[in-house]
Amino acid sequence: MSPPTVKTDNDNDNDNDKPLISPLIISPESIAKQEPESFPEVDLDLEVEPSLGLGVDGGRGQVTWKTLISAPQTRTDSLTAGIATCPPRTGHLCPHRHRQAEIYHVTQGHGVVEIDGVESAVQAGTVVYIPGNAKHGIRNTDPERELTWFYVFAADGFGEIQYRF
């Protein structure tokens, strides 16, 4: 058996064909200026294709997000991360699946997360690991405050995430 190969930082891995990856620091001011995204509105009066993936309530939820780290918009790989927010009382993200594992770190408010039919209370400080393809959703139970969480996907970019409601 041969000994393992040891490389130094000076060794050339012949990565010339890979995109340039670099450290990234995003200021709170930059995050605050970013416009939140949401799922597109669905006109329920029209005939809806089953492939649209609607939740039980006919939608995908009341949730907005700001994707902060995601290739190719950022020079990063391996992880996609951002901040999601549900409004007080009625905010929710309908149960859904995607191939990639995901982590939630709740930063504000409290609510309930459901993973494969099991509901658990969450609050600021709670960390949740969601295995790939697990059916999961979250809802805000706080009557006054938004439910906010930092999310991380095991994916190079948000474009790789295919939600299946």
Coordinates of C-alpha atoms in Angstrom, one line a residue:
M1 CA 0.0 0.0 0.0
S2 CA 1.4 3.4 -0.9
P3 CA 1.5 6.3 1.6
P4 CA -1.1 9.0 1.2
T5 CA -0.2 11.9 -1.0
V6 CA 0.4 15.1 0.9
K7 CA -0.1 18.4 -0.9
T8 CA 0.9 21.9 0.2
D9 CA -0.9 25.2 -0.5
N10 CA 1.7 25.8 -3.3
D11 CA 0.8 22.6 -5.2
N12 CA -1.2 23.2 -8.4
D13 CA -4.4 21.0 -8.4
N14 CA -5.0 21.9 -12.0
D15 CA -8.3 23.6 -11.1
N16 CA -8.1 26.1 -14.0
D17 CA -11.5 24.9 -15.3
K18 CA -13.3 25.5 -11.9
P19 CA -15.0 28.8 -11.2
L20 CA -13.1 31.2 -8.9
I21 CA -14.3 30.7 -5.4
S22 CA -13.5 33.4 -2.8
P23 CA -14.4 34.3 0.8
L24 CA -17.5 36.4 1.2
I25 CA -18.6 38.8 3.9
I26 CA -22.0 40.4 3.7
S27 CA -22.7 43.5 5.9
P28 CA -26.0 44.0 7.8
E29 CA -26.5 47.1 5.6
S30 CA -26.3 45.1 2.4
I31 CA -28.7 42.5 3.7
A32 CA -31.2 45.1 4.8
K33 CA -31.1 46.7 1.3
Q34 CA -31.8 43.4 -0.5
E35 CA -35.4 43.0 -1.7
P36 CA -37.1 39.8 -0.3
E37 CA -38.3 37.1 -2.8
S38 CA -41.4 34.9 -2.6
F39 CA -43.1 32.2 -4.5
P40 CA -45.1 33.4 -7.4
E41 CA -48.8 34.0 -6.9
V42 CA -51.0 31.3 -8.4
D43 CA -54.4 32.2 -9.9
L44 CA -56.5 29.4 -8.5
D45 CA -59.4 30.3 -10.9
L46 CA -57.3 28.9 -13.7
E47 CA -56.7 25.2 -14.4
V48 CA -53.5 24.5 -12.5
E49 CA -50.9 22.0 -13.6
P50 CA -50.1 19.3 -10.9
S51 CA -46.4 20.0 -11.5
L52 CA -46.8 23.4 -10.0
G53 CA -46.6 21.8 -6.6
L54 CA -49.3 23.6 -4.5
G55 CA -49.7 23.1 -0.8
V56 CA -52.9 21.8 0.8
D57 CA -54.2 25.4 1.1
G58 CA -53.8 26.0 -2.6
G59 CA -50.5 27.9 -2.3
R60 CA -47.0 27.5 -1.1
G61 CA -47.3 29.6 2.0
Q62 CA -46.8 33.1 3.3
V63 CA -43.0 33.4 3.4
T64 CA -40.3 35.7 2.0
W65 CA -36.6 35.1 1.8
K66 CA -33.3 36.8 1.0
T67 CA -30.8 34.4 -0.5
L68 CA -27.4 35.6 0.6
I69 CA -25.0 32.9 -0.6
S70 CA -25.7 31.2 -3.9
A71 CA -23.6 30.5 -7.0
P72 CA -23.4 31.9 -9.6
Q73 CA -24.6 35.2 -7.9
T74 CA -21.8 34.8 -5.4
R75 CA -18.4 33.3 -6.0
T76 CA -19.1 30.4 -3.7
D77 CA -19.8 26.6 -3.8
S78 CA -21.1 23.7 -1.8
L79 CA -23.6 25.7 0.3
T80 CA -26.5 28.0 -0.3
A81 CA -27.8 30.2 2.6
G82 CA -30.2 33.0 3.4
I83 CA -32.8 34.4 5.7
A84 CA -36.5 33.5 5.6
T85 CA -39.4 35.3 7.3
C86 CA -43.0 34.4 8.0
P87 CA -45.4 37.2 9.2
P88 CA -47.1 37.0 12.6
R89 CA -50.0 34.6 13.1
T90 CA -50.7 33.3 9.6
G91 CA -47.2 33.0 8.1
H92 CA -46.1 29.6 7.0
L93 CA -44.2 27.6 4.4
C94 CA -46.3 24.6 3.2
P95 CA -44.9 21.1 3.6
H96 CA -42.6 20.3 0.8
R97 CA -39.6 18.2 -0.2
H98 CA -36.3 18.8 -2.0
R99 CA -33.3 16.5 -2.7
Q100 CA -30.9 18.6 -0.6
A101 CA -30.5 18.4 3.2
E102 CA -31.2 21.7 4.9
I103 CA -30.6 23.4 8.2
Y104 CA -32.7 26.1 9.9
H105 CA -31.5 28.3 12.7
V106 CA -34.4 30.2 14.2
T107 CA -33.3 33.8 15.0
Q108 CA -36.6 35.4 16.0
G109 CA -40.1 34.5 17.1
H110 CA -41.5 31.1 17.7
G111 CA -43.5 28.5 15.7
V112 CA -43.9 24.9 14.7
V113 CA -41.8 22.9 12.3
E114 CA -43.1 19.7 10.8
I115 CA -40.7 17.0 9.5
D116 CA -42.2 13.8 8.0
G117 CA -45.4 14.3 10.0
V118 CA -43.8 15.1 13.4
E119 CA -44.4 18.6 14.7
S120 CA -41.9 20.3 17.0
A121 CA -42.0 23.7 18.7
V122 CA -39.2 26.1 17.7
Q123 CA -38.1 29.4 19.0
A124 CA -35.2 31.9 18.7
G125 CA -32.0 29.8 19.1
T126 CA -33.4 26.5 17.9
V127 CA -31.4 24.7 15.2
V128 CA -33.2 22.1 13.0
Y129 CA -31.6 19.6 10.7
I130 CA -33.8 18.4 7.8
P131 CA -32.6 15.3 5.8
G132 CA -32.8 15.4 2.0
N133 CA -36.2 14.4 0.7
A134 CA -37.9 14.8 4.1
K135 CA -41.3 16.4 3.9
H136 CA -41.2 19.5 6.0
G137 CA -42.8 22.9 6.6
I138 CA -42.9 25.6 9.2
R139 CA -45.5 28.0 10.6
N140 CA -45.4 31.0 12.8
T141 CA -47.4 30.7 16.0
D142 CA -46.4 34.1 17.4
P143 CA -49.3 36.6 17.3
E144 CA -47.1 39.7 17.3
R145 CA -43.6 38.9 15.9
E146 CA -42.3 37.6 12.6
L147 CA -40.7 34.1 12.6
T148 CA -37.3 34.4 11.1
W149 CA -34.7 31.8 10.4
F150 CA -31.3 31.4 8.7
Y151 CA -31.4 28.5 6.3
V152 CA -28.5 26.5 4.7
F153 CA -28.8 24.0 1.8
A154 CA -26.2 21.5 0.8
A155 CA -26.1 22.9 -2.8
D156 CA -23.9 25.2 -4.9
G157 CA -26.8 27.5 -5.7
F158 CA -30.5 28.1 -5.0
G159 CA -31.2 27.2 -8.6
E160 CA -30.5 23.6 -7.8
I161 CA -33.3 23.4 -5.2
Q162 CA -36.5 21.9 -6.7
Y163 CA -39.4 22.4 -4.3
R164 CA -42.0 19.6 -4.5
F165 CA -45.1 20.6 -2.5

